[in-house]
Short mmCIF file of C-alpha atoms in Angstrom, two decimals:
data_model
loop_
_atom_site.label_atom_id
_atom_site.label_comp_id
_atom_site.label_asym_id
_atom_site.label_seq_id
_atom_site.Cartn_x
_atom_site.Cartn_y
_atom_site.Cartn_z
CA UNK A 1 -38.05 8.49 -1.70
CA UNK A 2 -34.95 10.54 -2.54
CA UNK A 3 -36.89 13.06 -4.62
CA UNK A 4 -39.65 13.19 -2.10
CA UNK A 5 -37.20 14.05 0.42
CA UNK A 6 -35.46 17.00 -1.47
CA UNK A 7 -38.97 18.20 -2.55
CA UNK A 8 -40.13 18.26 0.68
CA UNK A 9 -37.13 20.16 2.41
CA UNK A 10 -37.65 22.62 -0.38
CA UNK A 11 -41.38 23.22 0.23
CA UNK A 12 -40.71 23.59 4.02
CA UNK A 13 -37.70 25.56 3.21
CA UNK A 14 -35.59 23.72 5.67
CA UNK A 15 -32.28 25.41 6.06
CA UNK A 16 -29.32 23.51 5.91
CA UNK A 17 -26.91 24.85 8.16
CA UNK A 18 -23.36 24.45 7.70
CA UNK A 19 -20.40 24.40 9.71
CA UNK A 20 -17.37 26.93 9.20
CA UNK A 21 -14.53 25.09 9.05
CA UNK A 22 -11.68 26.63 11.10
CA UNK A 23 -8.54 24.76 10.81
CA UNK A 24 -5.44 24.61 8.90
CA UNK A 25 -3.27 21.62 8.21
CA UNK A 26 -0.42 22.15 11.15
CA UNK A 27 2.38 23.65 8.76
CA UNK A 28 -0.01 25.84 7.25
CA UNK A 29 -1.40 27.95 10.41
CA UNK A 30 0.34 29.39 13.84
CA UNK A 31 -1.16 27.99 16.77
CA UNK A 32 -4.12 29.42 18.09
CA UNK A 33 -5.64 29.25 21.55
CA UNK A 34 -8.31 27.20 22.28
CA UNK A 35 -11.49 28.03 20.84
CA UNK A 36 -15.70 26.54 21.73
CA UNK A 37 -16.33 23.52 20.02
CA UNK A 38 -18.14 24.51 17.02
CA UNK A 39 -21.61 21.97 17.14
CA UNK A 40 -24.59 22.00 15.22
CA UNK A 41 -26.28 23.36 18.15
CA UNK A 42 -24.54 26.21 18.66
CA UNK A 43 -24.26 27.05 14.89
CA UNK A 44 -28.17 27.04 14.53
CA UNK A 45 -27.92 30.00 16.48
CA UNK A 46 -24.90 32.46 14.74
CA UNK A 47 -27.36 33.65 11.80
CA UNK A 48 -28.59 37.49 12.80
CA UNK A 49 -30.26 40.39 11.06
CA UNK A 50 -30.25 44.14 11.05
CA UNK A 51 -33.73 43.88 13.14
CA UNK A 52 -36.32 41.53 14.01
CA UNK A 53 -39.39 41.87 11.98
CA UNK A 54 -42.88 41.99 12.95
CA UNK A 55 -44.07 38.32 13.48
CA UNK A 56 -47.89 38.40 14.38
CA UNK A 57 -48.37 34.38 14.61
CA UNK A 58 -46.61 31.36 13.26
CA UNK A 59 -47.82 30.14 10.04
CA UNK A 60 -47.97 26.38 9.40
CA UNK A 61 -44.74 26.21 7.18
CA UNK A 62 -43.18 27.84 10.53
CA UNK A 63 -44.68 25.55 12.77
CA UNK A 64 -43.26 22.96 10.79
CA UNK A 65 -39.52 24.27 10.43
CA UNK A 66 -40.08 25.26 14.07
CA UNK A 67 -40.96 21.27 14.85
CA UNK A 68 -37.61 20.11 12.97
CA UNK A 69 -35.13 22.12 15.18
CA UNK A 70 -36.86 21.75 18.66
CA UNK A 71 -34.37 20.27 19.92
CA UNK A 72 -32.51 22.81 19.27
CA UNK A 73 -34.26 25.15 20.16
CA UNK A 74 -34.64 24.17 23.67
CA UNK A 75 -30.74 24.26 23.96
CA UNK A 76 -30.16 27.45 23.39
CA UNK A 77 -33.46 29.58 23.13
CA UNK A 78 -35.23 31.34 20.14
CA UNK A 79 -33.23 32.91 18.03
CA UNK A 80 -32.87 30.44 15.16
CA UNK A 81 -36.53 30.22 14.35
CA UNK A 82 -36.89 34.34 14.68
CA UNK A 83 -33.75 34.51 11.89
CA UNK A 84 -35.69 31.63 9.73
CA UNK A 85 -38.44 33.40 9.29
CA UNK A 86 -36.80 36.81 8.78
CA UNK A 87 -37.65 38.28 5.37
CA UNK A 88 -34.41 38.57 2.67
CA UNK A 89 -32.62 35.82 3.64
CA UNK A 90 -31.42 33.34 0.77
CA UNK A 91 -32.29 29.65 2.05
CA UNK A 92 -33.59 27.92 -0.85
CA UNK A 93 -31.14 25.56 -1.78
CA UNK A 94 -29.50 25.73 -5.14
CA UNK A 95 -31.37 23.93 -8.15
CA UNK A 96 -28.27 21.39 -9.20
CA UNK A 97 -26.85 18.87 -6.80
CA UNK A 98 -23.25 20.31 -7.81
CA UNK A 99 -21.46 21.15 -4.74
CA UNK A 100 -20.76 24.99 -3.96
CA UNK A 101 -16.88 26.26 -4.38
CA UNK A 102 -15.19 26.98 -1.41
CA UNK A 103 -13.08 30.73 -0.81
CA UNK A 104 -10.66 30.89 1.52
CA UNK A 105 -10.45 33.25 3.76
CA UNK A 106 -7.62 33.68 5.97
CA UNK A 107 -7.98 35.59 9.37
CA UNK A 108 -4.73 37.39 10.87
CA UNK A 109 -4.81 38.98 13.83
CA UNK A 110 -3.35 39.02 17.32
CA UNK A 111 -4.85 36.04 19.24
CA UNK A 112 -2.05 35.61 21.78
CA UNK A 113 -0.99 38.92 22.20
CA UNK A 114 -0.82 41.92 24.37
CA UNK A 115 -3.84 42.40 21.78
CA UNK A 116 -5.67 38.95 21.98
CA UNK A 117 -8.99 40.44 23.82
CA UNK A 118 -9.63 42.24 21.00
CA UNK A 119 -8.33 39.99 18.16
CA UNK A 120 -10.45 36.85 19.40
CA UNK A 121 -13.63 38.67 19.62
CA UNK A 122 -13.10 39.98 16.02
CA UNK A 123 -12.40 36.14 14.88
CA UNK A 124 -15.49 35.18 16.40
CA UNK A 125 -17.54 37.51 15.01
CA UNK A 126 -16.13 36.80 11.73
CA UNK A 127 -16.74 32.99 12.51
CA UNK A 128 -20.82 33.68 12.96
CA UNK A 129 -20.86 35.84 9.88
CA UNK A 130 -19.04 33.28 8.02
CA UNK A 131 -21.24 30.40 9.15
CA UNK A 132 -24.57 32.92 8.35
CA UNK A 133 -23.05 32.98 4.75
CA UNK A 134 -22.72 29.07 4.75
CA UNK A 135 -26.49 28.62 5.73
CA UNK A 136 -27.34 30.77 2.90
CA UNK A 137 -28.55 28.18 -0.03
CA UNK A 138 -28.86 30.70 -2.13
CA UNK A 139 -25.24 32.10 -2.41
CA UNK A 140 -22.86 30.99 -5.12
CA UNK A 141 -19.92 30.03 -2.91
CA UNK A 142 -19.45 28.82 0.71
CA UNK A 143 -16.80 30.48 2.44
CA UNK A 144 -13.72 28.86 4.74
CA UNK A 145 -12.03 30.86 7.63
CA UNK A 146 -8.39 29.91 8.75
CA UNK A 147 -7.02 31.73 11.66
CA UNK A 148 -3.52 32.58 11.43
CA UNK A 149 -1.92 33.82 15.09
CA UNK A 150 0.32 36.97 14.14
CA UNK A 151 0.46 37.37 18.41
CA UNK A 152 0.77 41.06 17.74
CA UNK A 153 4.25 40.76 16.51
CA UNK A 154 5.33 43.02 13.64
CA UNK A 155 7.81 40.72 12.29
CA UNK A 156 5.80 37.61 12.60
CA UNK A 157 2.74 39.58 10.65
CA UNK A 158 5.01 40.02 7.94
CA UNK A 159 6.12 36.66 7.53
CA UNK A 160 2.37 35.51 7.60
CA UNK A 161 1.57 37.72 4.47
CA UNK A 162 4.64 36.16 2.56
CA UNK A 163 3.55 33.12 3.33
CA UNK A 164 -0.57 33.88 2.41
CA UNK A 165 0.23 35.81 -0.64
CA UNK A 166 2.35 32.72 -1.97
CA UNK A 167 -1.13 30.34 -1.02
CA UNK A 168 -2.81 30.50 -4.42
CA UNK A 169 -6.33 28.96 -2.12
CA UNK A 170 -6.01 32.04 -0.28
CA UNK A 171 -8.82 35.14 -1.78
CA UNK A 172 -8.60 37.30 1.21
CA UNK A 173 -7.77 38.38 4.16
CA UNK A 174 -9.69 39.43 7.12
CA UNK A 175 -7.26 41.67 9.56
CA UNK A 176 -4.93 42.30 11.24
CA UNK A 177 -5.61 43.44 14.27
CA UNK A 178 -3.14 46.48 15.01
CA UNK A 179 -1.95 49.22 12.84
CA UNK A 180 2.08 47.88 13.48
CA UNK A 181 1.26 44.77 12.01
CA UNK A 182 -0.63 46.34 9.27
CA UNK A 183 1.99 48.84 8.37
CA UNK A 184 4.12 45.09 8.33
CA UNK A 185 2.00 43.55 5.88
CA UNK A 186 1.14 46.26 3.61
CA UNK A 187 3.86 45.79 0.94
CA UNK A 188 3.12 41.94 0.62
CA UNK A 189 -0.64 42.12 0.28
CA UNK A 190 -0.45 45.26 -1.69
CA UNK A 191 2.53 43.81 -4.41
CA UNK A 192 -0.15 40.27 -4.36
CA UNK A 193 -3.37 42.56 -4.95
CA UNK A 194 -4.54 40.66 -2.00
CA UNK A 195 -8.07 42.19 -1.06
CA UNK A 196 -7.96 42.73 2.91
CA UNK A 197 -10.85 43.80 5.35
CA UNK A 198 -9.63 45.40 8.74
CA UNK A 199 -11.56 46.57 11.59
CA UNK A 200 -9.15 48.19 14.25
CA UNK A 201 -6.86 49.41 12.12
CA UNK A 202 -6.20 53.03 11.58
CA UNK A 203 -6.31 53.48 8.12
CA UNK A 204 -4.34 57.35 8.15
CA UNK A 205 -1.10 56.10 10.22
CA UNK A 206 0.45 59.11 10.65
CA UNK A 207 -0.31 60.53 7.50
CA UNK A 208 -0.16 57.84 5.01
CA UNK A 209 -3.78 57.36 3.76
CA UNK A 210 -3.40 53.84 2.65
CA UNK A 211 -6.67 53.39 2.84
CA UNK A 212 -7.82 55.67 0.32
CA UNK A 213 -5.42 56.35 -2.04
CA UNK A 214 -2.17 53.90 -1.77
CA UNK A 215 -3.82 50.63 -0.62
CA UNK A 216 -6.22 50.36 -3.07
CA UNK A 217 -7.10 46.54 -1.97
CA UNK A 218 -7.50 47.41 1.81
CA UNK A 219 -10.84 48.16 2.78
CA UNK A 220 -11.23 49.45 6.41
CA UNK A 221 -14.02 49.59 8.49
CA UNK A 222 -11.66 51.93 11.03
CA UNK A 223 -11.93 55.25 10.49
CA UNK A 224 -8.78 58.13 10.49
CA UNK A 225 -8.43 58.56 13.88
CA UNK A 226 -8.10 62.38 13.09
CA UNK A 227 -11.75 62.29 11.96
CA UNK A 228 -12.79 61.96 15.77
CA UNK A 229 -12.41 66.04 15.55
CA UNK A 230 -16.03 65.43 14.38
CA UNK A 231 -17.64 63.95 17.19
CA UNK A 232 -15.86 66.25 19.97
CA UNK A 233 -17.37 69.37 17.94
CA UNK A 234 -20.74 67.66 17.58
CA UNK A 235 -20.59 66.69 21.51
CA UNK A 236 -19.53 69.55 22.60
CA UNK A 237 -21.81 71.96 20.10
CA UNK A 238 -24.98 70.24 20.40
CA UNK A 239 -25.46 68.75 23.87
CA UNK A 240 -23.47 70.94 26.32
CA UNK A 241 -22.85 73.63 24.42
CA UNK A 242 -19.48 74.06 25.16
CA UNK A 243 -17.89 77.93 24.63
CA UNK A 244 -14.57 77.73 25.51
CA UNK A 245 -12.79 74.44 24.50
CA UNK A 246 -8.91 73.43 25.70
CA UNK A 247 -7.34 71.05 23.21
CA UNK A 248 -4.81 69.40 24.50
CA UNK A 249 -2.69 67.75 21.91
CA UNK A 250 -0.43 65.33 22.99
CA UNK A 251 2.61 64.96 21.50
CA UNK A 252 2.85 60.88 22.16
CA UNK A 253 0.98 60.58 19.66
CA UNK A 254 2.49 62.07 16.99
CA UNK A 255 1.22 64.02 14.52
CA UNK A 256 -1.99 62.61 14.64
CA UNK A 257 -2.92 63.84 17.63
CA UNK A 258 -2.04 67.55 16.70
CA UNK A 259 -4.37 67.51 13.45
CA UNK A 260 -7.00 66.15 14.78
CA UNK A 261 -6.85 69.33 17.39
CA UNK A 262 -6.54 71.27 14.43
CA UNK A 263 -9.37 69.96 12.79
CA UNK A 264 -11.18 70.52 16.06
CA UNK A 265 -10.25 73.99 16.72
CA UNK A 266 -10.89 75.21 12.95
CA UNK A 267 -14.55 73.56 13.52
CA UNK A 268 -15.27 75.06 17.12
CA UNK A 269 -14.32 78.20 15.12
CA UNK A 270 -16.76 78.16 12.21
CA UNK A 271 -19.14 76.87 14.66
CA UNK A 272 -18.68 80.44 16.71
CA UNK A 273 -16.39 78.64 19.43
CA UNK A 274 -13.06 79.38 21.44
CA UNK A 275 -10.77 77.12 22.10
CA UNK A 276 -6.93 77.33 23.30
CA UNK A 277 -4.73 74.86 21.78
CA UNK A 278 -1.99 73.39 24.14
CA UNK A 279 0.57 70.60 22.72
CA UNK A 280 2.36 68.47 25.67
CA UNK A 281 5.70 67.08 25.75
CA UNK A 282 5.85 62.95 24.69
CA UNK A 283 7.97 62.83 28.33
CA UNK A 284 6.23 63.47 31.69
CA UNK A 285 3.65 65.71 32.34
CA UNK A 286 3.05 68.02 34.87
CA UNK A 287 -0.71 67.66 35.31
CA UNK A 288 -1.33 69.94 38.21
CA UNK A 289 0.27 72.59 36.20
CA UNK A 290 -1.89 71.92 32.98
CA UNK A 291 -5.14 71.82 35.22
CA UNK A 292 -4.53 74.90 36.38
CA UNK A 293 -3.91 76.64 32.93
CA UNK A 294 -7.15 74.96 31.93
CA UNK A 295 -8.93 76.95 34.92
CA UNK A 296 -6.64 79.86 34.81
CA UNK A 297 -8.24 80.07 30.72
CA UNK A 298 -11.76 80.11 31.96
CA UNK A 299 -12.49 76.74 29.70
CA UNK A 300 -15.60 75.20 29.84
CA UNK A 301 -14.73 71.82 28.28
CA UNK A 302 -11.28 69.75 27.57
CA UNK A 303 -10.55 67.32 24.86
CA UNK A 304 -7.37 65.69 25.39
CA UNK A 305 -5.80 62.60 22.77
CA UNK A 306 -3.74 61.06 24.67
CA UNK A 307 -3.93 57.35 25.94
CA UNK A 308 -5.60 56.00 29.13
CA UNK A 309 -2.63 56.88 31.11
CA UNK A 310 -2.20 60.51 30.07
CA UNK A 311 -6.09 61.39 30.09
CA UNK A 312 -6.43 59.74 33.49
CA UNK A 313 -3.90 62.19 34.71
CA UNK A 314 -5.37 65.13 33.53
CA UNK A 315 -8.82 64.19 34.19
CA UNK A 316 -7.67 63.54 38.30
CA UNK A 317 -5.92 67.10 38.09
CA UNK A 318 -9.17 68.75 36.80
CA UNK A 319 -11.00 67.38 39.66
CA UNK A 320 -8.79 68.42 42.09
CA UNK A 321 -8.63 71.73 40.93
CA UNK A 322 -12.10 72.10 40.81
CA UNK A 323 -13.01 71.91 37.55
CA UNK A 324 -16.75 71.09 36.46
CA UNK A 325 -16.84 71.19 32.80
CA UNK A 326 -16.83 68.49 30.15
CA UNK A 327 -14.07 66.16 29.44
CA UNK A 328 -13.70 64.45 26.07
CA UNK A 329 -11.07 62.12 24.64
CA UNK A 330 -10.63 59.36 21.74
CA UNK A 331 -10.44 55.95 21.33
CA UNK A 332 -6.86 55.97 22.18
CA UNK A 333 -8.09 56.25 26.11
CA UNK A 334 -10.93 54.49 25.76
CA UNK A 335 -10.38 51.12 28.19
CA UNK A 336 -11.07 49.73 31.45
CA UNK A 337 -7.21 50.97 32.42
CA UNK A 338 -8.75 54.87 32.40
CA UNK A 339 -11.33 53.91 34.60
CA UNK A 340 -9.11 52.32 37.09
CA UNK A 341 -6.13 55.32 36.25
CA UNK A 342 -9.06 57.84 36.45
CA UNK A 343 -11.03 56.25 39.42
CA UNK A 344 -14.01 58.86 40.62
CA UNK A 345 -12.37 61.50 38.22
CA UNK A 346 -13.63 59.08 34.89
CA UNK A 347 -17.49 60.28 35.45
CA UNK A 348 -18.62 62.40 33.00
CA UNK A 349 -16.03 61.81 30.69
CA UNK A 350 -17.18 61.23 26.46
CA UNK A 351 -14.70 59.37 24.60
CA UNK A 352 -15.65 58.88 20.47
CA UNK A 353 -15.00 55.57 19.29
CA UNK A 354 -15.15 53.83 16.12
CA UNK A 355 -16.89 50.69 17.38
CA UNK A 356 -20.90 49.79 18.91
CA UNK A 357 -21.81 47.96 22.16
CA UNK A 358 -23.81 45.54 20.05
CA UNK A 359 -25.59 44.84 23.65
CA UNK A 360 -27.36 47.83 23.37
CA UNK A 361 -27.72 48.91 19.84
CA UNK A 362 -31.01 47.64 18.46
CA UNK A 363 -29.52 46.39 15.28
CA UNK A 364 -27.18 44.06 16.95
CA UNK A 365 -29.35 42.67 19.88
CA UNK A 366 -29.64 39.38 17.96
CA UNK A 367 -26.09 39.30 17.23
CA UNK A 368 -25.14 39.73 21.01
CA UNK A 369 -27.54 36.46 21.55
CA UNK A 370 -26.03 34.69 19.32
CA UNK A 371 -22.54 35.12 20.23
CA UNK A 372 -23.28 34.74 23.87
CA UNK A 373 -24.61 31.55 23.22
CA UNK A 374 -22.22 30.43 21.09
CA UNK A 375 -18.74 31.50 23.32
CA UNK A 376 -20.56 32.04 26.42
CA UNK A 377 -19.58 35.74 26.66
CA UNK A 378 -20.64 38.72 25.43
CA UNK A 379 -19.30 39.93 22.52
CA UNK A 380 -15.69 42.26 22.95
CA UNK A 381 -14.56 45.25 21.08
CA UNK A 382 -14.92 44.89 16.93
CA UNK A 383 -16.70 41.89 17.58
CA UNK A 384 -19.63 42.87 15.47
CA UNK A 385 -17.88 44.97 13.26
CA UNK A 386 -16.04 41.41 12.11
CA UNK A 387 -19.28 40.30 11.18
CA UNK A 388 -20.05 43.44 9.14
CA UNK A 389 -16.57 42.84 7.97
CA UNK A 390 -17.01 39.04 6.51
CA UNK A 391 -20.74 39.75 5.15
CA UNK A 392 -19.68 42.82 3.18
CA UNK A 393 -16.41 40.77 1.88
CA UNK A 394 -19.02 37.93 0.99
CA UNK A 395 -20.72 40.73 -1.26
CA UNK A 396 -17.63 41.48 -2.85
CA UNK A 397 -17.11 37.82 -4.04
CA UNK A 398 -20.39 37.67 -5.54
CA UNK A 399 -21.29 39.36 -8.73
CA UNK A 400 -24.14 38.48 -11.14
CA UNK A 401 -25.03 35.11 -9.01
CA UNK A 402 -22.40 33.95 -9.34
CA UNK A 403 -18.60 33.53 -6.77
CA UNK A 404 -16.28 35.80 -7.81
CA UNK A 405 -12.88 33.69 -7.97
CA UNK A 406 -10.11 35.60 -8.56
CA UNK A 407 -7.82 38.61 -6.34
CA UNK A 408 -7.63 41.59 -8.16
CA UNK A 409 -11.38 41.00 -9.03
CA UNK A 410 -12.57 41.08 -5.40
CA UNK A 411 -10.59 43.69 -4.64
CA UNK A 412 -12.13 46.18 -7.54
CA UNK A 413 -15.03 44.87 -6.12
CA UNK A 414 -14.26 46.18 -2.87
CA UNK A 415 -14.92 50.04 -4.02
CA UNK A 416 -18.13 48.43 -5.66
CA UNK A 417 -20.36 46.91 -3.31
CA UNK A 418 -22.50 48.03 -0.13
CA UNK A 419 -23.35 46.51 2.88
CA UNK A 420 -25.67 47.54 5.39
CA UNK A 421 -24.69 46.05 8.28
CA UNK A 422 -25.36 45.47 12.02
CA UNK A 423 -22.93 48.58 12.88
CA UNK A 424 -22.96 50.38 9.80
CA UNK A 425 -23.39 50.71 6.16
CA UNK A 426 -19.47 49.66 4.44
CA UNK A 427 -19.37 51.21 1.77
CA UNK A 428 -16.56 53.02 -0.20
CA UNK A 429 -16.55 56.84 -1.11
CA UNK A 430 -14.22 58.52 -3.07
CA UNK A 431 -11.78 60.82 -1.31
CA UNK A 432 -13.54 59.73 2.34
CA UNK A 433 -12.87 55.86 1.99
CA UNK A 434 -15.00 53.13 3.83
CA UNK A 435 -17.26 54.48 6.57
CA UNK A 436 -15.80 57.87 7.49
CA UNK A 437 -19.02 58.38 9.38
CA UNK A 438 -18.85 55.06 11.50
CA UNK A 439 -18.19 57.40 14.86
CA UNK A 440 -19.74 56.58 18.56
CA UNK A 441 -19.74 58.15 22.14
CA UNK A 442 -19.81 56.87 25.24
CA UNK A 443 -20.10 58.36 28.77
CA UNK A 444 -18.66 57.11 32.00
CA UNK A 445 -21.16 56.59 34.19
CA UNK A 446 -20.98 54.67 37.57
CA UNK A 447 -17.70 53.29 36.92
CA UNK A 448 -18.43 51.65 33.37
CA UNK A 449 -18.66 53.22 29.82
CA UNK A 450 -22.58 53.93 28.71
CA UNK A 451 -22.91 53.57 24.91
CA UNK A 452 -24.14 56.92 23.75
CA UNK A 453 -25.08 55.85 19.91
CA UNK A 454 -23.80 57.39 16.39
CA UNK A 455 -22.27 60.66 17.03
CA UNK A 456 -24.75 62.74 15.17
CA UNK A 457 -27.43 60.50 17.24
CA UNK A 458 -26.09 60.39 20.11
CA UNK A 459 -29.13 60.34 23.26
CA UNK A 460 -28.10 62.49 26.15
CA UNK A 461 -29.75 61.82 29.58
#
């Protein structure tokens, strides 16, 4: 009956899905909020693809698989059965009855903390990419995530990474969640050879590229914030086609802030641009005063780094002086806080970003079901870029078939391996690091942002 059985499943290629197992013995994790139950319900549904293939009828192995999770299905709609009978995926289960190994994968990041919104949408995604990887019969290894709570604190980060580097179960980390805590962490995971996957944080840090050169287990899925020159040229190049741009560099933001206006102005220049470069005190500003040099310079467009507060400012002085041009800022602005700051002013405005709206990008659709049937939300920002995260770190720990075991080996592997993701292909270049392209606009429009796409693909209306 037994061998019956097992044949059977594999004929019908029955998937067994597996749960992700989440939790820490109490001395071994910081608390972390409360978090959905995970069920076997809600798990049938976390498994997504790139994009749906063309299905032009259910064959009779379908039917069948389609039969065995009907109840399922009717919980929480169709998209298990569309990712079971998506083409590539590994669900054959392995030929021995031996169990699979498990790797440990710890996730840091801020789940209680002035950055929380962000750090517990990049733990769920991770925990729907992790429980994809666990449904997959034909991988070498199941994987484990552990969240560990850093709250956003610097000091608490660092004591986290003592403690993970000293946990020999421990193959990788998945975080943290802001560049302070990073910068915290950096010496620990670095000295351990501990491979580490972030998504938010910005890998040049004033300067200090430790993600291409220093940090040579840290692979980030951020890119330099001074790289955002790129987009602002493109924007303003190609789809208004800007003449006379005013860079405003704010000094709040250190010296990032005034190279990526450099990189901006030496671009608008081979390009066949002006542009005026203006650097503002960190202290108050006198916006009225800066609107009116902006005018007074005959500028067509602005691009100004500072944060929501800043930009706001300057974006309600335009306006009231008159000004009908194009605004543009970065990620640093980008926020619900500019909107409110910014009130009518914020239309128009094109901020570059470094993460999708998985609700409207086609490759991520399925994704976006999945999660909002799973947490009952949609998915926040670096959500899906988690998932990217934990599927390209599961590609690093295979090699040959087989699980990849060991630190320093799934860090080399790191700089080895592609992904091509929901948000992006990861992979690592020399001298540009991990996905120096991985840029996107959005526009204000009717008091919410309006994802724009990939910066070079960016669809204007």
């Amino acid at each position: 009956m037994r061998l019956i059985n097992d044949r059977s499943a594999a004929v019908l290629t029955l998937d067994a899905i597996e749960l992700t197992q989440v939790s820490a013995q109490p001395d071994q994790v910081s608390p972390v909020p409360p978090m959905a139950p995970v069920s076997p319900e809600a798990v049938t549904l976390t498994a997504v693809t790139a994009a749906p293939p063309a299905v032009p009828g259910i064959r009779r192995r379908s039917f069948l698989r389609l039969g065995s999770t009907a109840g399922v299905l009717a919980a929480g709609g169709g998209g298990a059965w569309w990712w079971s009978n998506r083409s590539g995926t590994p669900t054959t289960p392995p030929s021995d009855a031996s169990p699979r190994p498990e790797l440990v994968v710890a996730f840091q990041g801020d789940l209680t903390g002035a950055r929380k919104e962000s750090g517990n949408a990049q733990f769920n995604g991770a925990r729907l990419a992790v429980e994809q990887v666990n449904a997959q019969g034909g991988r070498p290894f199941r994987l484990k995530l552990v969240p560990y709570d850093d709250g956003g604190d610097p000091t608490r980060a660092g004591s986290l990474a003592g403690r993970l580097t000293k946990d020999a179960a421990v193959l990788a980390v998945l975080g943290p969640t802001t560049d302070a805590c990073f910068l915290s962490t950096e010496a620990a995971y670095t000295k351990a050879t501990m491979p580490v996957v972030s998504v938010s944080v910005d890998v040049s840090l004033e300067g200090r590229s430790f993600g291409y050169n220093q940090f040579r287990s840290h692979a980030a899925l951020h890119v330099e914030r001074t790289l955002f020159a790129a987009p602002c040229i493109d924007y303003l190049g190609n789809h208004v086609d800007a003449r006379k741009v005013f860079l405003v560099d704010d000094r709040a933001q250190g010296d990032t802030a005034w190279t990526l206006c450099d990189l901006a102005r030496q671009g608008l220049r081979n390009a066949g641009r002006d542009s005026i470069l203006k650097s503002v005190p960190a202290g108050k500003i006198d916006y009225t005063a800066l609107a009116a040099e902006v005018m007074s310079a005959g500028a067509d467009s602005v691009v100004c780094t500072g944060d929501a507060a800043r930009t706001a400012g300057l974006a309600s002085a335009l306006e009231a002086a008159g000004f009908t041009g194009t605004g543009m800022a970065t990620e640093q602005a980008f926020g619900p806080a500019f909107l409110t700051a910014a009130g009518a002013a914020a239309t128009g405005w094109v901020f570059a970003t470094s993460f999708v709206d998985p609700a409207v990008r086609p490759s991520a659709r399925a994704f976006t079901a999945a999660y909002r049937a799973r947490f009952g939300a949609a998915p926040g920002w670096y959500a899906a870029e988690a998932y990217d995260a934990v599927m390209f770190l599961a590609e690093a720990c295979t090699k040959d078939g087989s699980a990849v075991k060991e630190r320093g080996a799934i860090a080399r592997r790191l700089r080895e391996v592609a992904h091509t993701g929901i948000t992006r292909t990861v992979k690592y270049r020399q001298g540009h690091g991990f996905n120096d392209d991985a840029m996107f606009d959005y526009q204000v429009t009717d008091g919410r942002f309006r994802y724009l796409g990939q910066y070079r693909e960016t669809a204007v209306s």
